[in-house]
XYZ file of C-alpha atoms in Angstrom:
416
model
C -50.181 -3.501 55.360
C -48.700 -0.253 54.194
C -45.182 -1.531 54.897
C -45.784 -4.581 52.701
C -46.999 -2.308 49.891
C -43.939 -0.073 50.230
C -41.614 -3.060 50.092
C -43.373 -4.338 46.991
C -42.994 -0.935 45.331
C -39.300 -0.876 46.247
C -38.810 -4.328 44.726
C -40.594 -3.227 41.571
C -38.413 -0.087 41.311
C -35.281 -2.169 41.925
C -36.355 -4.607 39.213
C -36.849 -1.709 36.779
C -33.432 -0.278 37.657
C -31.743 -3.654 37.160
C -33.632 -4.116 33.873
C -32.527 -0.656 32.764
C -28.893 -1.424 33.564
C -29.061 -4.733 31.687
C -30.726 -3.015 28.713
C -28.101 -0.256 28.747
C -25.243 -2.747 28.797
C -26.894 -4.718 25.986
C -27.271 -1.554 23.905
C -23.651 -0.623 24.560
C -22.498 -4.071 23.472
C -24.705 -3.824 20.379
C -23.300 -0.396 19.499
C -19.723 -1.624 19.931
C -20.554 -4.651 17.812
C -21.967 -2.434 15.062
C -19.049 0.006 15.174
C -16.545 -2.823 15.162
C -18.654 -5.169 13.068
C -16.208 -5.207 10.188
C -13.573 -7.901 10.295
C -9.938 -7.304 9.452
C -7.682 -10.252 8.623
C -3.978 -9.661 9.300
C -1.282 -11.569 7.433
C 1.341 -11.574 10.189
C 4.055 -12.739 7.819
C 4.038 -9.213 6.337
C 4.924 -7.772 9.759
C 7.502 -10.278 11.013
C 11.265 -10.245 10.558
C 13.207 -13.467 11.125
C 16.965 -13.264 11.458
C 19.751 -13.613 13.986
C 20.430 -11.589 17.137
C 23.749 -10.060 18.242
C 24.900 -13.485 19.440
C 24.164 -15.170 16.116
C 21.098 -16.988 17.470
C 17.791 -17.205 15.562
C 15.507 -14.311 16.505
C 12.107 -12.969 15.489
C 10.609 -9.486 15.745
C 6.956 -8.463 15.259
C 6.427 -4.950 13.851
C 3.493 -3.995 16.097
C 3.837 -0.304 15.158
C 3.085 -1.104 11.522
C 0.056 -3.245 12.474
C -1.396 -0.485 14.684
C -0.784 2.037 11.924
C -2.445 -0.087 9.228
C -5.447 -0.776 11.502
C -5.701 2.921 12.479
C -5.369 2.043 16.166
C -3.750 4.267 18.831
C -0.072 3.583 19.452
C 1.034 3.362 23.116
C 4.449 4.681 22.071
C 2.820 8.086 21.574
C 2.275 10.492 24.477
C -1.028 10.123 26.321
C -1.869 6.679 24.910
C -2.217 3.813 27.386
C -2.423 0.322 25.872
C -4.566 -0.943 28.762
C -7.316 1.492 27.717
C -7.679 -0.350 24.393
C -8.111 -4.143 24.765
C -7.334 -4.898 21.121
C -4.175 -2.741 21.255
C -3.067 -4.456 24.469
C -3.664 -7.872 22.887
C -1.479 -6.944 19.910
C 1.264 -5.371 22.050
C 1.501 -8.429 24.315
C 1.589 -10.983 21.497
C 4.569 -13.350 21.666
C 6.426 -14.939 18.760
C 8.095 -18.378 18.926
C 10.655 -19.962 16.597
C 11.134 -23.636 15.666
C 14.192 -24.513 13.532
C 13.505 -26.506 10.368
C 17.015 -26.206 8.914
C 19.923 -23.723 8.946
C 18.024 -21.142 6.852
C 14.362 -21.825 7.567
C 12.284 -21.342 10.706
C 8.701 -22.048 11.634
C 7.139 -19.020 13.311
C 4.109 -19.211 15.609
C 2.241 -16.518 17.496
C 0.797 -16.651 20.994
C -1.818 -13.918 21.515
C -5.180 -13.148 23.094
C -7.096 -14.052 19.945
C -10.453 -14.072 21.770
C -10.158 -10.361 22.530
C -8.950 -9.613 19.012
C -11.894 -11.541 17.545
C -14.312 -9.478 19.653
C -12.839 -6.370 18.080
C -13.046 -7.711 14.542
C -9.377 -8.656 14.160
C -8.172 -12.098 13.159
C -4.935 -13.624 11.871
C -4.616 -15.217 8.444
C -2.173 -17.744 9.932
C -0.833 -18.300 13.417
C 2.055 -20.440 12.198
C 4.088 -20.403 8.995
C 7.592 -21.034 7.621
C 9.900 -18.078 7.040
C 13.490 -17.712 5.870
C 16.240 -16.236 8.062
C 17.089 -13.007 6.231
C 19.577 -11.023 8.354
C 20.107 -9.260 11.673
C 17.169 -8.566 14.003
C 18.022 -5.997 16.654
C 16.350 -6.157 20.065
C 14.524 -9.443 19.504
C 14.233 -12.031 22.267
C 13.117 -15.422 20.922
C 11.310 -17.916 23.168
C 11.538 -21.350 21.531
C 9.258 -24.179 22.651
C 9.734 -27.887 21.900
C 7.139 -29.066 19.380
C 5.742 -26.976 16.508
C 2.020 -27.170 15.706
C 0.827 -28.105 12.244
C 1.075 -25.238 9.787
C -2.157 -23.802 8.416
C -2.165 -23.783 4.587
C -2.238 -20.351 2.963
C -5.417 -19.476 1.044
C -5.438 -18.919 -2.692
C -4.905 -15.276 -3.749
C -8.085 -13.259 -4.338
C -8.595 -12.204 -7.979
C -9.140 -8.592 -9.022
C -12.663 -7.174 -8.717
C -14.501 -8.345 -11.847
C -18.023 -9.106 -12.957
C -19.051 -12.624 -13.905
C -18.034 -11.959 -17.511
C -14.578 -10.727 -16.482
C -14.949 -6.935 -16.921
C -13.220 -4.852 -14.263
C -15.422 -3.015 -11.783
C -12.412 -1.578 -9.915
C -8.695 -1.025 -10.411
C -8.140 -2.688 -7.024
C -8.326 -6.330 -6.057
C -10.346 -7.529 -3.069
C -7.360 -6.925 -0.760
C -7.004 -3.278 -1.801
C -3.985 -3.779 -4.084
C -3.578 -2.259 -7.531
C -3.727 -4.202 -10.814
C -1.158 -4.414 -13.620
C -2.068 -1.751 -16.213
C 1.062 -1.930 -18.370
C -0.829 -2.952 -21.531
C -3.350 -0.129 -21.045
C -0.698 2.536 -20.396
C 1.421 1.454 -23.364
C -1.638 1.652 -25.646
C -2.436 5.162 -24.362
C 1.143 6.324 -25.023
C 1.079 4.881 -28.530
C -2.177 6.635 -29.487
C -1.033 9.910 -27.886
C 2.266 9.975 -29.770
C 0.634 8.986 -33.074
C -1.861 11.875 -32.851
C 0.734 14.475 -31.844
C 3.185 13.502 -34.584
C 0.384 13.639 -37.170
C -0.461 17.208 -36.097
C 2.871 18.687 -34.985
C 5.677 16.535 -36.286
C 8.320 16.305 -33.558
C 8.217 19.779 -31.978
C 5.744 19.240 -29.157
C 5.424 18.554 -25.453
C 2.602 16.635 -23.766
C 1.266 16.896 -20.218
C -1.110 14.368 -18.714
C -3.696 16.462 -16.852
C -6.023 13.774 -15.505
C -6.577 10.012 -15.363
C -9.875 8.387 -14.406
C -11.564 4.987 -14.427
C -15.304 4.919 -15.098
C -17.624 1.969 -14.552
C -20.784 2.430 -16.653
C -24.216 1.743 -15.218
C -25.650 0.985 -18.636
C -25.091 1.405 -22.351
C -22.731 0.049 -24.929
C -19.536 -0.160 -22.798
C -18.834 -1.708 -19.422
C -15.975 0.533 -18.283
C -13.558 3.196 -19.464
C -9.965 4.200 -18.672
C -9.484 7.835 -19.717
C -6.248 9.837 -19.888
C -6.584 13.583 -20.584
C -3.731 15.498 -22.249
C -2.557 18.972 -23.160
C -0.176 19.007 -26.147
C 1.849 22.162 -26.871
C 3.411 22.871 -30.284
C 6.661 24.845 -30.300
C 7.318 26.261 -33.818
C 10.924 26.300 -35.026
C 10.528 29.849 -36.395
C 10.197 31.242 -32.867
C 6.527 32.184 -33.112
C 4.213 31.723 -30.160
C 3.555 28.110 -29.131
C -0.032 26.916 -29.013
C -1.851 24.031 -27.340
C -4.506 21.457 -28.122
C -6.458 19.224 -25.746
C -7.565 15.646 -26.229
C -8.491 12.440 -24.422
C -7.384 8.857 -24.972
C -10.198 6.454 -24.049
C -9.595 2.738 -23.463
C -12.884 0.811 -23.372
C -13.967 -2.391 -21.667
C -10.976 -3.454 -19.558
C -11.238 -7.173 -18.928
C -9.163 -9.652 -16.945
C -8.168 -12.688 -18.960
C -5.503 -15.284 -18.110
C -4.269 -13.054 -15.281
C -3.674 -10.096 -17.625
C -5.648 -6.900 -18.322
C -6.879 -6.538 -21.907
C -9.411 -4.178 -23.532
C -11.805 -4.108 -26.476
C -11.077 -0.765 -28.184
C -9.297 2.590 -27.905
C -10.320 6.032 -29.142
C -8.838 9.556 -29.303
C -11.068 12.651 -29.085
C -10.120 16.309 -29.589
C -11.512 18.804 -27.043
C -12.146 22.567 -27.125
C -10.421 23.288 -23.800
C -8.583 21.672 -20.907
C -11.779 21.816 -18.836
C -13.630 19.988 -21.589
C -10.939 17.274 -21.688
C -11.386 16.717 -17.946
C -15.172 16.387 -18.108
C -16.145 12.807 -17.245
C -19.168 10.810 -18.457
C -22.264 11.238 -16.289
C -23.700 7.759 -16.847
C -21.228 5.912 -14.666
C -19.222 5.867 -11.448
C -15.894 7.657 -11.847
C -12.695 7.125 -9.827
C -9.905 9.645 -10.327
C -6.435 8.131 -10.303
C -3.689 9.910 -8.356
C -0.385 9.676 -10.160
C -1.681 6.646 -12.019
C -3.271 4.767 -9.108
C -6.384 4.639 -6.962
C -5.867 6.452 -3.668
C -6.499 4.405 -0.510
C -7.465 6.834 2.248
C -5.911 6.066 5.630
C -3.381 3.632 4.183
C 0.287 4.209 4.993
C 2.890 4.011 2.255
C 5.899 3.381 4.499
C 7.007 0.961 7.225
C 8.594 1.799 10.581
C 11.998 2.487 8.972
C 10.620 4.750 6.243
C 10.793 2.206 3.415
C 7.928 1.737 0.938
C 5.431 -0.924 2.009
C 4.916 -3.548 -0.717
C 1.929 -5.903 -0.517
C 2.671 -9.404 0.794
C 6.226 -8.413 1.747
C 7.790 -8.225 5.246
C 8.863 -4.915 6.754
C 12.469 -3.753 6.590
C 15.270 -4.681 9.000
C 19.040 -4.351 9.368
C 21.318 -6.971 7.827
C 24.495 -8.208 9.489
C 26.624 -5.966 7.207
C 24.792 -2.868 8.445
C 22.766 -2.331 5.244
C 19.006 -2.412 5.613
C 16.875 -5.026 3.876
C 13.649 -3.933 2.224
C 11.687 -5.406 -0.709
C 13.811 -3.287 -3.094
C 16.926 -5.120 -1.846
C 15.921 -8.210 -3.827
C 14.573 -8.356 -7.374
C 11.153 -6.698 -7.719
C 8.530 -8.190 -10.018
C 6.136 -6.152 -12.171
C 3.140 -7.319 -10.137
C 4.793 -6.302 -6.857
C 5.146 -2.755 -8.173
C 1.668 -2.537 -9.742
C 0.087 -3.683 -6.471
C 1.066 -0.343 -4.926
C -1.645 2.319 -4.662
C -1.712 6.036 -4.017
C -1.914 6.813 -0.271
C -2.542 9.867 1.887
C -0.027 12.514 0.851
C 1.581 10.479 -1.943
C 0.472 9.648 -5.463
C 1.364 6.267 -6.916
C 4.053 7.883 -9.085
C 5.562 9.533 -6.008
C 5.674 6.236 -4.099
C 7.626 4.772 -7.000
C 10.093 7.651 -6.668
C 10.546 6.831 -2.986
C 11.001 3.144 -3.818
C 13.864 4.156 -6.143
C 15.393 6.637 -3.731
C 15.359 4.185 -0.826
C 17.806 1.991 -2.730
C 20.261 4.897 -2.678
C 19.376 5.757 0.938
C 20.192 2.218 2.086
C 23.729 2.861 0.799
C 23.793 6.228 2.596
C 23.893 8.280 -0.610
C 23.438 11.965 0.268
C 20.346 13.861 -0.967
C 20.516 17.510 -1.945
C 18.538 19.563 0.621
C 17.259 21.854 -2.162
C 16.669 19.793 -5.308
C 15.772 16.617 -3.362
C 14.255 18.240 -0.295
C 11.444 15.727 0.304
C 13.854 12.769 0.242
C 16.441 14.660 2.303
C 13.869 15.385 5.035
C 12.257 11.937 4.865
C 15.370 9.784 5.287
C 17.144 12.145 7.694
C 14.190 11.711 10.069
C 15.269 8.081 10.709
C 18.131 7.120 13.015
C 19.500 4.461 10.668
C 20.240 6.923 7.851
C 23.502 8.857 7.739
C 25.057 10.661 4.783
C 28.437 9.286 3.834
C 31.140 10.718 1.612
C 32.127 9.180 -0.675
C 28.808 7.432 -1.262
C 28.470 3.651 -1.519
C 26.358 3.564 -4.680
C 28.968 1.443 -6.429
C 28.169 -1.396 -3.992
C 24.671 -1.856 -5.441
C 23.836 -5.290 -6.774
C 22.528 -6.045 -10.259
C 19.112 -6.731 -8.719
C 19.035 -3.255 -7.188
C 20.113 -1.591 -10.438
C 17.417 -3.497 -12.319
C 14.884 -2.405 -9.692
C 15.821 1.235 -10.298
C 15.320 0.776 -14.047
C 11.967 -1.033 -13.655
C 10.602 1.455 -11.113
C 11.559 4.387 -13.364
C 9.959 2.690 -16.376
C 6.633 2.035 -14.637
C 6.664 5.525 -13.140
C 7.022 6.955 -16.645
C 4.175 4.755 -17.915
C 1.662 5.984 -15.348
C 2.870 9.580 -15.080
C 3.360 10.687 -18.706
C-alpha cells in the first residue's frame, strides 16, 4: 500500500516538474516574442548590386554587412561572433540570390532564404523578386540562375510624411524614418534673418545659427513651430569693439500640401541673451535638429565602402573602369538629399559634406591630412581608395559637378 502511495507521489512530482518546464519554455517564448515583437521590413533592392563578374557574365551580390548593421545585429565577420548562435543572422547570411535575364540591361532578381525563421524574429522582406538594371562590375559574386522566374510582387505606394488629418506636420520624418524637404522653410528663415540684420547693421555683420528645433504644440493657437536661433555680430568700420544681438526666426504651422511643405506665418523676435534665444516653448514637444536634420540614433550614415547611404538607393560597387558607383555618381534629386537625416556621430550638414567629398574620393583626389583630416582618415581606411597624383578630378561628369553644387547649396541652407 505504501509503495503505491509513493509511486503516486512520484508521478505527481514528475507531472509538476514537466508542467514547470513547459511553463518555463512558454514564458521564454513569450519574452522573446515581446522583445522581438516589432517587425522590420527590409527593401532588399537597397542592398543588392547587379552587374557583371570578371568573365562578363551577369552577377548579383547581396550586401549582408549593411543589412546586419542597419538591423543592429551581430556580424559574424567580427571576432567572437558565430552566425549559428543567432538564427536570424544565420538566415540572412545564408540567403541566396538568383538572376533571370529580361534583356541585355535588365535582370529579374529573386531571393531564396529561410523566411520562416526571419519572420519569427520580426524580419520580413518588402519583395522577394524585382527587376533591376545591370550597373557595372560586381566582384566576388557567384550567380545561380534557375529556369523560370516567379511573378514579381508589385511595390507598395510610398508612405507620406507624418501628418495629422488636416495636413499639419507632427514630425520632420516620414513613416520610414526619412527626412522631409524643408527648402521653402529654410529660404524663408534666411530671408527674414538677412532683412533684420541689414535693417540694424547695414552690411557689416556676421551671423551664426546657434540652434534649430521643431516643436509640436499640445494646444493653443499654433499646431507646430520651426525655430532657428541666431547670434548676429556687428563689426564697425571705425575699428571700435564689435557687439552682438540675439534673435529667433519662428516659422509657424508647417503643413504638407501637394507634396510640398508650406507654412502659415513667420515671425522674428529679439532676445536678451544667447541662452534666452535657445529657450524653447514649454507647451509642446520639442525635437532639436542636428545640423539641420533630426538625428536617428543607431542609424548608420555609410555603406560597406564608406559612401553615404541614400534612402531607396542600392549600396556602392566597383564599375568596370575601376571607378566606384554610388548614388552621387548619377544625378541626385532634391528629395534624395532631403531624405537624409543626422546619424550617430554626424549631423545632417556633415553627411552632406561627405556626400560631396566622396565624389572626389571616387576619382582618388588626395585629401590634406591636416585641413581635411576627417575625410583623409575616413577614405584611407578603405582598400579601394588610393591617392593619385595628378588627381582625376577633370574626369568628373556634368552630373557629378551638378551634384557637388546642389549638395553645397542644401548644406548652406540648413547650416547657416
